[in-house]
């Protein structure tokens, strides 16, 4: 079962982002690009609406029952609308930013190329996640007894 959402339904809150996948196929339109992501344990799929060879846009966001293969430690994010809070005048684009670093981790929605052609935006920047940021990464000392017999630390 899937439930349809609008971008504005994801506004005004903070989330734990724990998974992202850009290789999931939407069965109703296998040619459409998608991005799937898990926020606070709920998985969503943003699906492209392919209009023609030049234009595309965000068609819909569905809540889906998927377990995404690319899971990672929770990264606390908040969304930021594209241009303005007025959805009729905005780019219809959400940027999910790390609350710790402020860096954009994921973008979902529609943007306009050269103020004319709409384009579906589905980007994931794992290098901006807190766990991958050398300034915020915390290393942990692992004791040799934590390894199975026969394994050695490097």
PDB file of C-alpha atoms in Angstrom, residues 90-153:
ATOM      1  CA  UNK A  90       8.860  28.465  -5.101  1.00  0.00           C
ATOM      2  CA  UNK A  91      10.990  26.043  -7.046  1.00  0.00           C
ATOM      3  CA  UNK A  92       9.073  23.163  -5.420  1.00  0.00           C
ATOM      4  CA  UNK A  93      12.402  21.917  -4.177  1.00  0.00           C
ATOM      5  CA  UNK A  94      13.326  20.690  -0.721  1.00  0.00           C
ATOM      6  CA  UNK A  95      16.850  20.597   0.589  1.00  0.00           C
ATOM      7  CA  UNK A  96      17.494  18.307   3.532  1.00  0.00           C
ATOM      8  CA  UNK A  97      20.440  19.746   5.480  1.00  0.00           C
ATOM      9  CA  UNK A  98      22.457  18.346   8.349  1.00  0.00           C
ATOM     10  CA  UNK A  99      21.521  20.098  11.570  1.00  0.00           C
ATOM     11  CA  UNK A 100      25.105  19.712  12.731  1.00  0.00           C
ATOM     12  CA  UNK A 101      27.017  21.049   9.707  1.00  0.00           C
ATOM     13  CA  UNK A 102      24.309  22.844   7.700  1.00  0.00           C
ATOM     14  CA  UNK A 103      25.430  21.044   4.527  1.00  0.00           C
ATOM     15  CA  UNK A 104      22.893  19.813   1.954  1.00  0.00           C
ATOM     16  CA  UNK A 105      22.610  16.013   2.089  1.00  0.00           C
ATOM     17  CA  UNK A 106      19.627  15.447  -0.200  1.00  0.00           C
ATOM     18  CA  UNK A 107      17.529  17.496  -2.635  1.00  0.00           C
ATOM     19  CA  UNK A 108      14.118  16.445  -3.939  1.00  0.00           C
ATOM     20  CA  UNK A 109      11.685  18.282  -6.204  1.00  0.00           C
ATOM     21  CA  UNK A 110      11.548  20.378  -9.358  1.00  0.00           C
ATOM     22  CA  UNK A 111      13.896  23.155 -10.368  1.00  0.00           C
ATOM     23  CA  UNK A 112      13.850  25.279 -13.509  1.00  0.00           C
ATOM     24  CA  UNK A 113      16.802  25.310 -15.876  1.00  0.00           C
ATOM     25  CA  UNK A 114      17.384  28.748 -17.409  1.00  0.00           C
ATOM     26  CA  UNK A 115      14.048  29.835 -15.871  1.00  0.00           C
ATOM     27  CA  UNK A 116      12.268  27.884 -18.602  1.00  0.00           C
ATOM     28  CA  UNK A 117      12.632  24.115 -18.531  1.00  0.00           C
ATOM     29  CA  UNK A 118      11.530  22.278 -15.412  1.00  0.00           C
ATOM     30  CA  UNK A 119      13.844  19.488 -14.272  1.00  0.00           C
ATOM     31  CA  UNK A 120      13.350  16.664 -11.782  1.00  0.00           C
ATOM     32  CA  UNK A 121      15.908  16.976  -8.987  1.00  0.00           C
ATOM     33  CA  UNK A 122      16.836  13.888  -6.968  1.00  0.00           C
ATOM     34  CA  UNK A 123      20.316  14.250  -5.547  1.00  0.00           C
ATOM     35  CA  UNK A 124      22.071  12.590  -2.630  1.00  0.00           C
ATOM     36  CA  UNK A 125      25.396  13.870  -1.301  1.00  0.00           C
ATOM     37  CA  UNK A 126      26.700  11.281   1.168  1.00  0.00           C
ATOM     38  CA  UNK A 127      29.958  13.196   1.535  1.00  0.00           C
ATOM     39  CA  UNK A 128      27.975  15.893   3.407  1.00  0.00           C
ATOM     40  CA  UNK A 129      26.626  13.505   6.057  1.00  0.00           C
ATOM     41  CA  UNK A 130      27.903  14.016   9.599  1.00  0.00           C
ATOM     42  CA  UNK A 131      29.496  10.539   9.694  1.00  0.00           C
ATOM     43  CA  UNK A 132      31.530  11.385   6.568  1.00  0.00           C
ATOM     44  CA  UNK A 133      32.601  14.854   7.669  1.00  0.00           C
ATOM     45  CA  UNK A 134      36.173  14.806   9.052  1.00  0.00           C
ATOM     46  CA  UNK A 135      35.368  17.787  11.301  1.00  0.00           C
ATOM     47  CA  UNK A 136      32.507  15.996  13.049  1.00  0.00           C
ATOM     48  CA  UNK A 137      33.627  12.367  12.783  1.00  0.00           C
ATOM     49  CA  UNK A 138      34.561  10.759  16.087  1.00  0.00           C
ATOM     50  CA  UNK A 139      36.911   7.821  15.977  1.00  0.00           C
ATOM     51  CA  UNK A 140      36.625   5.069  18.534  1.00  0.00           C
ATOM     52  CA  UNK A 141      39.466   2.982  19.859  1.00  0.00           C
ATOM     53  CA  UNK A 142      38.781  -0.699  19.235  1.00  0.00           C
ATOM     54  CA  UNK A 143      40.332  -3.147  21.680  1.00  0.00           C
ATOM     55  CA  UNK A 144      41.895  -6.312  20.173  1.00  0.00           C
ATOM     56  CA  UNK A 145      39.622  -8.562  22.263  1.00  0.00           C
ATOM     57  CA  UNK A 146      36.649  -7.120  20.323  1.00  0.00           C
ATOM     58  CA  UNK A 147      37.777  -9.047  17.246  1.00  0.00           C
ATOM     59  CA  UNK A 148      37.043 -12.709  16.599  1.00  0.00           C
ATOM     60  CA  UNK A 149      39.941 -15.131  17.105  1.00  0.00           C
ATOM     61  CA  UNK A 150      42.329 -15.005  14.178  1.00  0.00           C
ATOM     62  CA  UNK A 151      41.541 -11.364  13.304  1.00  0.00           C
ATOM     63  CA  UNK A 152      44.116  -8.701  13.945  1.00  0.00           C
ATOM     64  CA  UNK A 153      43.998  -4.913  14.044  1.00  0.00           C
TER      65      UNK A 153
END
